Coordinates of C-alpha atoms and ligand atoms in Angstrom, one line a residue:
M1 CA -56.9 28.8 -32.8
S2 CA -58.3 29.1 -29.4
I3 CA -56.9 27.5 -26.3
A4 CA -57.8 23.9 -25.9
S5 CA -60.7 23.0 -23.6
R6 CA -59.6 23.0 -20.0
D7 CA -61.8 20.1 -19.2
S8 CA -59.3 17.7 -20.6
I9 CA -56.8 16.8 -17.9
P10 CA -53.5 15.8 -19.6
D11 CA -51.4 13.2 -18.0
P12 CA -49.1 14.9 -15.4
R13 CA -46.2 12.7 -16.4
G14 CA -46.7 13.9 -19.9
L15 CA -46.2 17.4 -18.7
L16 CA -43.1 16.5 -16.8
G17 CA -41.8 14.8 -20.0
W18 CA -42.6 18.0 -22.0
L19 CA -40.8 20.1 -19.4
W20 CA -37.8 17.8 -19.5
R21 CA -37.5 17.7 -23.3
N22 CA -37.9 21.4 -23.8
Y23 CA -36.2 23.0 -20.9
L24 CA -34.5 20.7 -18.4
R25 CA -32.5 18.4 -20.7
K26 CA -30.2 21.2 -21.7
R27 CA -29.4 21.7 -18.0
T28 CA -28.5 18.1 -17.4
G29 CA -24.9 18.9 -16.3
L30 CA -26.0 21.3 -13.6
L31 CA -28.8 19.0 -12.5
L32 CA -26.5 16.0 -12.2
L33 CA -24.1 18.0 -10.1
A34 CA -26.9 19.3 -7.9
M35 CA -28.1 15.7 -7.5
V36 CA -24.7 14.6 -6.3
F37 CA -24.8 17.2 -3.6
M38 CA -28.4 16.4 -2.8
A39 CA -27.4 12.7 -2.4
I40 CA -24.6 13.7 -0.1
E41 CA -26.8 15.9 2.0
G42 CA -29.6 13.3 2.0
S43 CA -27.4 10.4 2.9
M44 CA -26.1 12.2 6.0
F45 CA -29.5 11.6 7.6
G46 CA -29.0 7.9 7.3
M47 CA -25.4 8.2 8.6
L48 CA -26.7 10.2 11.6
S49 CA -29.3 7.6 12.6
Y50 CA -26.7 4.9 12.0
M51 CA -24.3 6.6 14.4
M52 CA -26.9 6.1 17.2
K53 CA -25.8 2.5 17.3
P54 CA -22.1 3.1 18.4
M55 CA -23.2 6.1 20.4
F56 CA -25.5 4.0 22.5
D57 CA -23.9 0.6 22.4
Q58 CA -20.3 1.7 22.8
V59 CA -20.4 5.0 24.6
L60 CA -23.6 5.5 26.5
V61 CA -24.4 1.9 27.5
G62 CA -20.9 0.3 26.9
G63 CA -19.1 3.1 28.7
N64 CA -16.2 3.1 26.2
A65 CA -14.6 6.5 26.7
G66 CA -12.2 5.9 23.8
A67 CA -15.0 5.6 21.4
L68 CA -16.4 8.9 22.5
V69 CA -13.9 10.9 20.5
W70 CA -14.4 9.2 17.2
V71 CA -18.2 9.0 17.6
A72 CA -18.3 12.7 18.4
G73 CA -15.9 13.5 15.6
A74 CA -17.9 11.5 13.1
I75 CA -21.1 13.1 14.1
F76 CA -19.6 16.6 13.7
G77 CA -18.2 15.6 10.4
I78 CA -21.6 14.5 9.2
F79 CA -23.1 17.8 10.1
A80 CA -20.3 19.8 8.5
F81 CA -20.6 17.7 5.3
R82 CA -24.3 18.2 5.3
A83 CA -23.9 22.0 5.6
V84 CA -21.6 22.3 2.6
A85 CA -23.6 19.9 0.5
S86 CA -26.8 21.7 1.3
V87 CA -25.5 25.2 0.4
T88 CA -24.0 23.9 -2.9
Q89 CA -27.1 22.1 -4.0
K90 CA -29.3 25.1 -3.2
V91 CA -27.1 27.4 -5.3
L92 CA -27.0 25.0 -8.2
L93 CA -30.7 24.4 -8.2
T94 CA -31.5 28.1 -7.9
R95 CA -29.4 28.5 -11.1
V96 CA -31.3 25.8 -12.9
S97 CA -34.5 27.4 -11.8
Q98 CA -33.5 30.8 -13.0
L99 CA -32.4 29.5 -16.3
T100 CA -35.5 27.4 -17.0
T101 CA -38.0 30.1 -15.9
Q102 CA -36.1 32.7 -18.0
D103 CA -36.2 30.3 -21.0
I104 CA -39.9 29.6 -20.6
R105 CA -40.7 33.4 -20.3
Q106 CA -38.6 34.3 -23.3
D107 CA -40.1 31.5 -25.4
L108 CA -43.6 32.5 -24.4
L109 CA -43.0 36.2 -25.2
A110 CA -41.4 35.4 -28.5
H111 CA -44.1 33.0 -29.4
L112 CA -47.0 35.2 -28.4
M113 CA -45.6 38.1 -30.5
R114 CA -45.5 35.7 -33.5
L115 CA -49.2 34.7 -33.1
D116 CA -51.8 36.3 -35.4
G117 CA -53.9 39.3 -34.7
S118 CA -57.0 37.0 -34.4
F119 CA -55.3 35.3 -31.4
H120 CA -54.6 38.6 -29.7
Q121 CA -58.1 39.8 -30.4
V122 CA -59.6 37.1 -28.2
H123 CA -56.8 37.0 -25.6
A124 CA -56.6 40.1 -23.5
P125 CA -53.2 41.5 -22.7
G126 CA -53.7 41.1 -19.0
H127 CA -54.5 37.5 -19.5
L128 CA -51.3 36.9 -21.4
M129 CA -49.2 38.9 -19.0
Q130 CA -50.5 36.6 -16.2
R131 CA -49.5 33.6 -18.2
I132 CA -46.0 34.8 -18.6
E133 CA -45.6 36.1 -15.1
G134 CA -48.0 34.2 -12.9
D135 CA -48.0 30.8 -14.6
V136 CA -44.3 30.7 -15.0
G137 CA -44.0 31.9 -11.4
A138 CA -46.2 29.0 -10.3
V139 CA -43.8 26.6 -12.1
N140 CA -41.0 28.2 -10.3
K141 CA -42.5 27.2 -7.0
V142 CA -41.7 23.6 -7.9
W143 CA -38.1 24.6 -8.1
Q144 CA -38.2 26.4 -4.8
T145 CA -39.6 23.3 -3.2
L146 CA -37.0 21.1 -4.9
I147 CA -34.4 23.6 -3.7
T148 CA -35.6 23.4 -0.1
G149 CA -34.8 19.7 -0.3
A150 CA -37.2 17.4 -2.2
G151 CA -34.2 15.7 -3.9
R152 CA -32.3 15.4 -0.6
D153 CA -35.4 14.1 1.0
V154 CA -35.7 11.2 -1.4
V155 CA -32.1 10.2 -0.8
A156 CA -32.6 10.7 3.0
L157 CA -35.6 8.4 2.9
F158 CA -33.7 5.7 1.1
T159 CA -30.8 5.8 3.5
L160 CA -33.1 6.0 6.6
F161 CA -35.1 3.1 5.5
G162 CA -31.8 1.3 4.7
V163 CA -30.8 1.7 8.3
A164 CA -34.2 0.7 9.5
I165 CA -34.1 -2.5 7.3
S166 CA -30.6 -3.3 8.5
V167 CA -31.9 -3.2 12.1
D168 CA -35.0 -5.3 11.3
W169 CA -36.8 -5.7 8.0
R170 CA -40.0 -6.9 9.8
W171 CA -40.1 -3.9 12.0
T172 CA -39.7 -1.7 8.9
A173 CA -42.5 -3.5 7.1
A174 CA -44.7 -3.1 10.2
A175 CA -43.9 0.7 10.2
L176 CA -45.2 0.9 6.7
V177 CA -48.6 -0.9 7.2
G178 CA -50.4 2.5 7.0
V179 CA -49.1 3.3 3.5
P180 CA -51.8 1.6 1.4
L181 CA -54.4 3.6 3.4
L182 CA -52.7 6.7 2.1
V183 CA -52.9 6.0 -1.7
A184 CA -56.6 6.7 -2.5
P185 CA -57.1 9.8 -0.4
A186 CA -53.8 11.2 -1.7
M187 CA -54.9 10.7 -5.3
I188 CA -58.2 12.4 -4.6
L189 CA -56.5 15.3 -2.9
Q190 CA -54.1 15.7 -5.8
R191 CA -57.0 16.1 -8.3
F192 CA -58.7 18.5 -5.9
V193 CA -55.6 20.6 -5.7
R194 CA -55.0 20.6 -9.4
G195 CA -58.6 21.6 -10.2
N196 CA -58.5 24.4 -7.7
A197 CA -55.2 25.6 -9.0
R198 CA -56.5 25.8 -12.5
I199 CA -59.5 27.9 -11.4
S200 CA -57.2 30.1 -9.3
R201 CA -55.0 30.7 -12.4
D202 CA -58.0 31.6 -14.4
I203 CA -59.2 34.1 -11.9
S204 CA -55.7 35.5 -11.7
A205 CA -55.7 36.0 -15.5
G206 CA -59.1 37.8 -15.1
L207 CA -57.7 40.0 -12.4
S208 CA -54.7 41.0 -14.5
T209 CA -57.0 41.8 -17.4
R210 CA -59.1 44.0 -15.2
L211 CA -56.2 45.9 -13.8
N212 CA -54.7 46.3 -17.2
E213 CA -58.0 47.7 -18.5
V214 CA -58.5 50.0 -15.5
F215 CA -55.1 51.6 -15.8
H216 CA -55.2 51.7 -19.6
G217 CA -58.6 53.4 -19.4
I218 CA -58.1 55.5 -16.3
V219 CA -59.5 58.6 -17.9
P220 CA -62.8 57.0 -19.0
V221 CA -63.0 55.3 -15.6
K222 CA -62.8 58.7 -13.8
L223 CA -65.1 60.5 -16.2
N224 CA -67.7 57.8 -16.0
Q225 CA -67.3 57.5 -12.3
L226 CA -66.5 53.8 -12.5
E227 CA -64.1 53.8 -9.6
R228 CA -66.5 52.1 -7.2
Y229 CA -67.7 49.7 -9.8
Q230 CA -64.2 48.6 -10.8
Y231 CA -63.2 48.5 -7.1
K232 CA -66.1 46.2 -6.3
R233 CA -65.5 43.9 -9.3
Y234 CA -61.9 43.6 -8.4
R235 CA -62.8 42.8 -4.8
T236 CA -65.3 40.2 -5.8
M237 CA -62.8 38.5 -8.0
T238 CA -60.1 38.7 -5.3
R239 CA -62.4 37.1 -2.8
D240 CA -63.3 34.3 -5.2
R241 CA -59.6 33.7 -5.8
N242 CA -58.9 33.7 -2.0
R243 CA -61.7 31.1 -1.5
I244 CA -60.3 28.9 -4.2
D245 CA -56.7 29.3 -2.9
L246 CA -57.8 28.4 0.6
R247 CA -59.3 25.2 -0.8
S248 CA -56.1 24.5 -2.7
A249 CA -54.0 25.2 0.4
F250 CA -56.2 22.8 2.4
G251 CA -55.7 20.1 -0.2
Q252 CA -52.0 20.8 -0.2
A253 CA -51.7 20.7 3.6
A254 CA -53.9 17.6 3.9
I255 CA -51.4 15.4 2.0
P256 CA -48.6 15.8 4.6
G257 CA -51.3 15.5 7.2
L258 CA -52.2 12.1 5.9
I259 CA -48.6 11.2 6.1
D260 CA -48.5 12.2 9.7
L261 CA -51.4 9.9 10.4
M262 CA -49.7 7.0 8.5
S263 CA -46.5 7.6 10.4
G264 CA -48.3 7.6 13.7
V265 CA -49.9 4.2 12.8
G266 CA -46.5 2.8 11.8
F267 CA -44.9 3.9 15.1
V268 CA -47.6 2.4 17.2
V269 CA -47.6 -0.8 15.3
V270 CA -43.8 -1.2 15.6
L271 CA -43.9 -0.4 19.3
I272 CA -46.6 -3.1 19.9
Y273 CA -45.1 -5.6 17.5
G274 CA -41.4 -5.1 18.5
G275 CA -42.0 -4.2 22.2
S276 CA -41.4 -7.8 23.4
E277 CA -38.1 -8.0 21.6
I278 CA -37.0 -4.8 23.2
I279 CA -38.0 -5.8 26.6
S280 CA -36.5 -9.3 26.3
G281 CA -33.2 -7.6 25.3
E282 CA -33.1 -9.5 22.0
K283 CA -32.4 -6.1 20.4
T284 CA -29.7 -3.8 21.9
V285 CA -30.7 -0.3 23.0
G286 CA -28.5 0.9 20.1
D287 CA -30.4 -1.1 17.6
T288 CA -33.7 0.2 18.9
M289 CA -32.5 3.8 19.1
A290 CA -31.0 3.6 15.5
F291 CA -34.4 2.2 14.3
F292 CA -36.5 4.8 15.9
T293 CA -34.2 7.6 15.1
A294 CA -34.3 6.6 11.5
L295 CA -38.1 6.4 11.6
G296 CA -38.3 9.8 13.5
L297 CA -35.9 11.4 11.0
A298 CA -38.0 10.0 8.1
F299 CA -41.1 11.9 9.2
E300 CA -40.0 15.3 8.0
P301 CA -38.8 14.3 4.6
L302 CA -41.9 12.2 4.1
R303 CA -44.2 15.1 5.0
R304 CA -42.2 17.5 2.7
L305 CA -42.4 15.0 -0.1
G306 CA -46.1 14.7 0.5
A307 CA -46.4 18.5 0.4
F308 CA -44.3 18.5 -2.8
S309 CA -46.9 16.4 -4.6
G310 CA -49.4 19.2 -3.9
V311 CA -47.0 21.9 -5.2
W312 CA -46.5 19.8 -8.3
Q313 CA -50.2 19.7 -8.9
V314 CA -50.4 23.5 -8.8
A315 CA -47.4 23.8 -11.1
A316 CA -48.9 21.2 -13.5
A317 CA -52.0 23.3 -13.9
S318 CA -49.7 26.2 -15.0
I319 CA -47.4 24.1 -17.2
E320 CA -50.5 22.8 -18.9
R321 CA -51.6 26.4 -19.7
I322 CA -48.1 27.4 -20.8
K323 CA -47.9 24.3 -23.1
E324 CA -51.3 25.1 -24.6
L325 CA -50.1 28.5 -25.6
L326 CA -46.8 27.3 -27.0
D327 CA -48.7 24.7 -29.0
I328 CA -50.8 27.2 -30.9
T329 CA -49.2 27.9 -34.3
P330 CA -49.5 31.2 -36.1
E331 CA -51.3 31.0 -39.5
L332 CA -49.6 34.1 -40.9
V333 CA -46.1 32.7 -41.6
D334 CA -43.3 33.1 -44.1
P335 CA -43.8 31.3 -47.4
A336 CA -41.7 28.2 -48.0
D337 CA -39.9 29.7 -51.0
P338 CA -40.0 33.5 -50.5
K339 CA -39.4 36.0 -53.2
P340 CA -37.3 39.1 -52.7
A341 CA -39.1 42.3 -51.7
P342 CA -39.4 44.9 -54.5
A343 CA -36.2 46.9 -54.6
G344 CA -37.5 50.4 -55.4
V345 CA -40.5 52.4 -54.5
P346 CA -43.4 50.0 -55.3
R347 CA -46.7 50.3 -57.0
I348 CA -49.4 48.9 -54.8
A349 CA -52.3 47.0 -56.2
L350 CA -55.4 45.3 -54.7
E351 CA -57.1 43.0 -57.2
D352 CA -60.6 41.8 -56.3
V353 CA -59.7 41.3 -52.6
R354 CA -62.2 39.5 -50.4
L355 CA -61.8 39.2 -46.6
D356 CA -64.3 38.0 -44.0
Y357 CA -63.9 38.3 -40.3
G358 CA -65.8 35.2 -39.2
D359 CA -69.1 35.4 -41.1
T360 CA -68.8 39.1 -41.6
P361 CA -67.6 40.2 -45.0
V362 CA -65.3 43.2 -44.6
L363 CA -63.7 43.5 -48.1
R364 CA -66.0 42.3 -50.9
G365 CA -63.9 42.5 -54.0
A366 CA -61.9 45.6 -53.4
S367 CA -59.6 46.7 -56.3
F368 CA -57.4 49.8 -56.7
V369 CA -53.9 50.8 -57.6
A370 CA -51.7 53.2 -55.7
E371 CA -49.0 54.4 -58.1
A372 CA -45.4 54.4 -57.1
G373 CA -44.2 57.5 -55.4
Q374 CA -47.6 59.1 -55.3
T375 CA -50.1 59.8 -52.6
T376 CA -53.4 57.9 -52.7
A377 CA -56.1 58.9 -50.3
L378 CA -58.6 56.3 -49.0
V379 CA -61.9 57.7 -48.1
G380 CA -65.2 56.2 -47.0
A381 CA -67.6 56.1 -44.1
S382 CA -66.5 54.5 -40.9
G383 CA -66.5 50.7 -41.3
A384 CA -66.0 50.9 -45.0
G385 CA -62.9 48.8 -44.7
K386 CA -60.1 51.4 -45.0
S387 CA -58.1 50.2 -42.0
T388 CA -58.6 46.6 -43.2
V389 CA -56.8 47.6 -46.4
F390 CA -53.8 48.6 -44.3
N391 CA -54.0 45.3 -42.5
V392 CA -54.0 43.2 -45.6
L393 CA -51.1 45.2 -47.0
T394 CA -48.9 44.6 -44.0
R395 CA -50.3 41.1 -43.7
L396 CA -51.7 41.5 -40.2
V397 CA -54.4 39.4 -41.8
D398 CA -54.5 37.3 -44.9
V399 CA -57.1 37.8 -47.6
Q400 CA -59.6 35.0 -48.5
S401 CA -59.3 35.6 -52.2
G402 CA -57.8 38.1 -54.7
R403 CA -54.3 39.5 -54.7
V404 CA -52.5 42.2 -52.8
T405 CA -49.2 43.1 -54.6
L406 CA -46.3 45.4 -54.4
D407 CA -44.7 45.8 -57.9
G408 CA -46.4 42.5 -58.8
T409 CA -45.1 40.5 -55.9
G410 CA -47.8 39.2 -53.6
V411 CA -47.6 40.2 -49.9
A412 CA -47.7 36.5 -49.0
E413 CA -44.9 35.7 -51.4
M414 CA -42.2 37.4 -49.4
T415 CA -41.1 36.9 -45.8
L416 CA -43.0 38.9 -43.1
A417 CA -39.8 40.6 -42.2
D418 CA -39.1 41.8 -45.8
L419 CA -42.7 42.8 -46.3
R420 CA -43.0 44.8 -43.0
G421 CA -39.7 46.3 -43.7
L422 CA -41.3 48.2 -46.6
F423 CA -43.8 50.1 -44.5
S424 CA -43.8 52.9 -42.1
V425 CA -47.1 53.5 -40.3
V426 CA -48.0 56.9 -38.8
S427 CA -51.3 57.2 -37.1
Q428 CA -52.8 59.5 -34.5
E429 CA -52.7 56.6 -32.0
S430 CA -49.0 56.1 -32.6
L431 CA -47.8 53.9 -29.8
L432 CA -45.1 55.4 -27.7
F433 CA -43.2 53.3 -25.2
D434 CA -42.5 54.4 -21.6
E435 CA -38.9 55.3 -22.5
T436 CA -37.0 58.4 -23.4
L437 CA -38.0 60.5 -26.5
E438 CA -34.7 59.4 -28.2
E439 CA -35.4 55.7 -27.6
N440 CA -38.9 56.2 -28.9
I441 CA -37.6 57.7 -32.1
L442 CA -34.7 55.3 -32.7
L443 CA -36.7 52.2 -31.7
G444 CA -33.6 50.0 -31.4
Q445 CA -31.6 51.4 -34.3
T446 CA -28.1 52.0 -33.1
D447 CA -26.3 53.1 -36.3
V448 CA -28.0 56.5 -36.7
D449 CA -25.4 59.2 -36.9
P450 CA -26.2 62.5 -35.2
E451 CA -26.7 64.5 -38.4
R452 CA -29.3 62.1 -39.7
M453 CA -31.0 62.2 -36.4
Q454 CA -31.0 66.0 -36.4
A455 CA -32.3 66.1 -39.9
A456 CA -35.2 63.8 -38.9
L457 CA -36.0 65.8 -35.8
D458 CA -36.1 69.0 -38.0
A459 CA -38.1 67.5 -40.8
A460 CA -40.6 66.0 -38.3
H461 CA -40.8 69.4 -36.4
V462 CA -39.7 67.6 -33.3
S463 CA -37.0 70.2 -32.9
D464 CA -39.8 72.8 -32.5
F465 CA -40.9 71.5 -29.1
L466 CA -37.6 69.8 -28.0
P467 CA -36.2 72.9 -26.2
R468 CA -39.4 73.0 -24.0
L469 CA -38.8 69.5 -22.7
P470 CA -36.8 69.4 -19.5
E471 CA -34.2 66.9 -20.6
G472 CA -34.5 67.3 -24.4
L473 CA -34.1 64.0 -26.2
K474 CA -33.5 62.2 -22.9
S475 CA -36.9 63.2 -21.5
P476 CA -39.1 60.3 -20.6
V477 CA -42.3 60.4 -22.6
G478 CA -44.4 58.7 -19.9
P479 CA -46.6 55.6 -20.3
R480 CA -48.0 55.5 -23.8
G481 CA -46.4 58.9 -24.4
S482 CA -48.7 60.7 -21.9
N483 CA -46.2 63.5 -21.3
L484 CA -46.6 64.6 -24.9
S485 CA -49.6 66.2 -26.7
G486 CA -51.3 64.4 -29.5
G487 CA -49.6 66.6 -32.1
Q488 CA -46.2 66.0 -30.5
R489 CA -46.7 62.2 -30.4
Q490 CA -47.6 62.3 -34.0
R491 CA -44.4 64.2 -34.8
V492 CA -42.4 61.6 -32.9
A493 CA -44.0 59.0 -35.1
I494 CA -43.1 60.9 -38.2
A495 CA -39.5 61.3 -37.0
R496 CA -39.4 57.5 -36.5
A497 CA -40.7 57.0 -40.0
I498 CA -38.1 59.4 -41.5
L499 CA -35.3 57.4 -39.8
R500 CA -36.9 54.1 -40.9
D501 CA -36.8 55.4 -44.4
T502 CA -39.1 52.9 -46.0
P503 CA -40.4 53.1 -49.6
V504 CA -44.1 52.9 -48.5
L505 CA -45.9 55.1 -46.0
L506 CA -49.2 54.3 -44.4
L507 CA -50.9 57.3 -42.7
D508 CA -54.0 57.1 -40.7
E509 CA -55.7 60.3 -39.8
A510 CA -58.7 58.5 -38.5
T511 CA -59.0 60.0 -35.1
S512 CA -57.4 63.3 -35.9
A513 CA -58.0 65.8 -33.2
L514 CA -55.2 68.2 -33.7
D515 CA -55.7 72.0 -33.4
A516 CA -55.1 74.1 -36.5
Q517 CA -51.6 75.0 -35.5
S518 CA -50.4 71.5 -34.8
E519 CA -52.2 70.3 -37.8
A520 CA -50.3 72.7 -40.1
V521 CA -47.0 71.6 -38.5
V522 CA -47.8 67.9 -38.8
Q523 CA -49.0 68.3 -42.3
S524 CA -45.8 70.0 -43.4
A525 CA -43.8 67.2 -41.7
L526 CA -45.9 64.6 -43.5
D527 CA -45.4 66.3 -46.9
T528 CA -41.7 66.1 -46.5
L529 CA -42.0 62.5 -45.4
S530 CA -44.1 61.3 -48.3
E531 CA -41.8 62.8 -51.0
G532 CA -40.5 60.0 -53.1
R533 CA -42.5 57.3 -51.3
T534 CA -45.7 55.5 -52.2
T535 CA -48.1 56.9 -49.7
L536 CA -51.5 55.6 -48.7
V537 CA -53.5 57.8 -46.4
I538 CA -56.8 57.2 -44.7
A539 CA -58.0 60.7 -45.1
H540 CA -60.3 62.8 -42.9
R541 CA -59.1 66.2 -43.8
L542 CA -60.0 68.2 -46.8
A543 CA -56.4 69.4 -47.2
T544 CA -55.2 65.8 -47.5
V545 CA -57.7 64.7 -50.1
R546 CA -57.0 67.9 -52.2
R547 CA -53.3 67.2 -52.1
A548 CA -53.6 63.5 -53.0
H549 CA -52.8 62.4 -56.5
K550 CA -55.7 60.1 -56.4
I551 CA -58.7 59.5 -54.1
V552 CA -60.1 55.9 -53.7
V553 CA -63.6 56.0 -52.4
M554 CA -64.6 52.9 -50.4
D555 CA -68.1 51.9 -49.4
N556 CA -69.0 48.7 -47.6
G557 CA -65.9 46.8 -48.5
R558 CA -65.7 47.8 -52.1
V559 CA -64.0 50.6 -54.1
V560 CA -66.9 52.5 -55.6
D561 CA -65.1 55.4 -57.2
E562 CA -61.6 56.8 -58.0
G563 CA -60.3 60.1 -59.1
T564 CA -59.2 63.5 -58.0
H565 CA -61.1 65.7 -55.6
D566 CA -62.6 67.8 -58.3
E567 CA -63.5 64.9 -60.6
L568 CA -65.2 63.1 -57.8
L569 CA -67.1 66.1 -56.6
A570 CA -68.3 66.8 -60.1
R571 CA -69.5 63.2 -60.4
G572 CA -71.6 63.5 -57.3
G573 CA -72.3 60.1 -55.6
V574 CA -70.7 58.7 -52.4
Y575 CA -67.8 61.1 -52.5
A576 CA -70.0 64.1 -52.7
D577 CA -72.0 62.9 -49.8
L578 CA -68.9 62.1 -47.8
H579 CA -67.5 65.5 -48.6
R580 CA -70.6 67.2 -47.3
L581 CA -70.6 65.2 -44.1
Q582 CA -67.1 64.4 -43.2
F583 CA -64.4 66.6 -44.6
S584 CA -64.0 69.7 -42.5
E585 CA -62.8 72.9 -44.1
D586 CA -59.6 73.7 -42.4
Ligands
ADP601 P1 -62.7 51.7 -41.5 O1 -61.3 51.8 -41.3 O2 -63.1 52.0 -42.9 O3 -63.5 52.5 -40.5 P2 -62.3 49.0 -40.9 O4 -61.5 48.5 -41.9 O5 -61.7 49.3 -39.6 O6 -63.2 50.2 -41.4 O7 -63.5 47.9 -40.6 C1 -64.3 47.4 -41.6 C2 -65.4 46.5 -40.9 O8 -64.7 45.3 -40.4 C3 -66.1 47.1 -39.8 O9 -67.4 46.8 -39.9 C4 -65.5 46.4 -38.6 O10 -66.5 46.3 -37.6 C5 -65.1 45.1 -39.1 N1 -63.8 44.6 -38.4 C6 -62.6 45.2 -38.4 N2 -61.7 44.5 -37.8 C7 -62.4 43.4 -37.4 C8 -62.0 42.2 -36.7 N3 -60.8 42.0 -36.2 N4 -62.9 41.3 -36.4 C9 -64.2 41.4 -36.8 N5 -64.6 42.5 -37.5 C10 -63.8 43.5 -37.8

């Protein structure tokens, strides 16, 4: 499931085809319209060079004053037409560019959110953010270049060479003698640019990951005095990227540079080859001027198109990476013929469940039952597999063998949406988004009436601290809820769970670090919440295990004992050891 080796260089035309089929085809109408305007704009160059003929032959050399008016009028008309066409095509192409980048970004986000936990474990958030922002941005550069006239330039070249050929096809051929010299170096340069662009994108992904980690872990960074270390690493990577980008810029600039050389050769060859015809008067001044104007006007579009090929190489490196991501398929998907989720409060059962992460066995035949509507506490040393039980229940990961069922229906037999709709998860690390308190509690629900909301706030004891917040429910909670204390965050998570109102509750006390007062408040909120729901709790507090209907003792991926607190203590064994070491009296 990892990203394909970057050593393989896919065919760039294949990438263009992929882009076309998935994103551009549906914009055909807009693209066609833009092309019409590009063609109009581009053809005006040819018209302009063509107008040199009457301007010189009839007006300047011929002295025909009458022709002056229409020649001047026509030239003005050409410029005016070009202006309108240019603005229109730019707006149209900008729109296509916006729509395609928006589509790619949305698709990538939706796709990445669907991918399994194992994918996200090996791909850092910063890296993925860089793919969505940076790589799609690099693709967008193609559009910007197109918008600044690549399409128009193609048309312009056709018309300009049309004019040149109409004057003299042999001269035109002579002007192009340098072209074959261009091919091999241009191809080498393109590969060079593409290779460097890839490395640059990799370093950018690394940089994003670094930044993300620094800001995510700003407290450990400060406490471990890692500022200078992080600063240096960041600087080294930035320097590396600069070096690579400079190489890429050289490669990109060298392509139009080659075109300059080729054009120079062409010009000289025509002058030498056609000079005698000009001197002998075989060609009129108008012919000569039209030819050289066409050739002169062709330089710029040629150079821009040369530069475009470099831009395309950079974009191709990014498109490749985007495509690689989109080609990865999630393994945890809905079953072909899903069963309905259990209607009531379900009984949860694990039957001989085995799960390995790679070669490491994590669950080795775990079996237990959590009765409907009751609270079951999972206890065990760190690493025993308690969180993994939550993960197999919510299908964040699939088991290798055995069954995980809710009222007899296997977790993999219903759709992921139905399955996950059964659970509310409350943990100490409850994720809060950088939004208002209200948005964090509602999480997108829009049909919650004020009384229900108030009841949830009261039951979760959010109402207790609400008056102390400057803007009440509208107060921003800060990045990851940093404006709130641990206990307050947990109460927000409980309020969420109350509104979510699911039949199963998964509680994780794992990193519990609440003071006694918060603890009591949170506990009371949790008691209210777990009423009438099947509750599984990873327990670290004595109060929790005492209150549980059943305690499941896990050790090294297996369930080694079950019972109530008193029964288990009386039996001695793993639980008695754990009790001595782990459960604090509170
Ligand atoms: P607990 O919650 O009881 O502390 P976990 O269920 O989190 O234990 O983990 C059980 C074992 O599985 C641990 O040894 C842990 O290192 C390993 N583990 C957990 N998640 C992964 C993973 N995604 N990849 C590899 N090993 C994992």
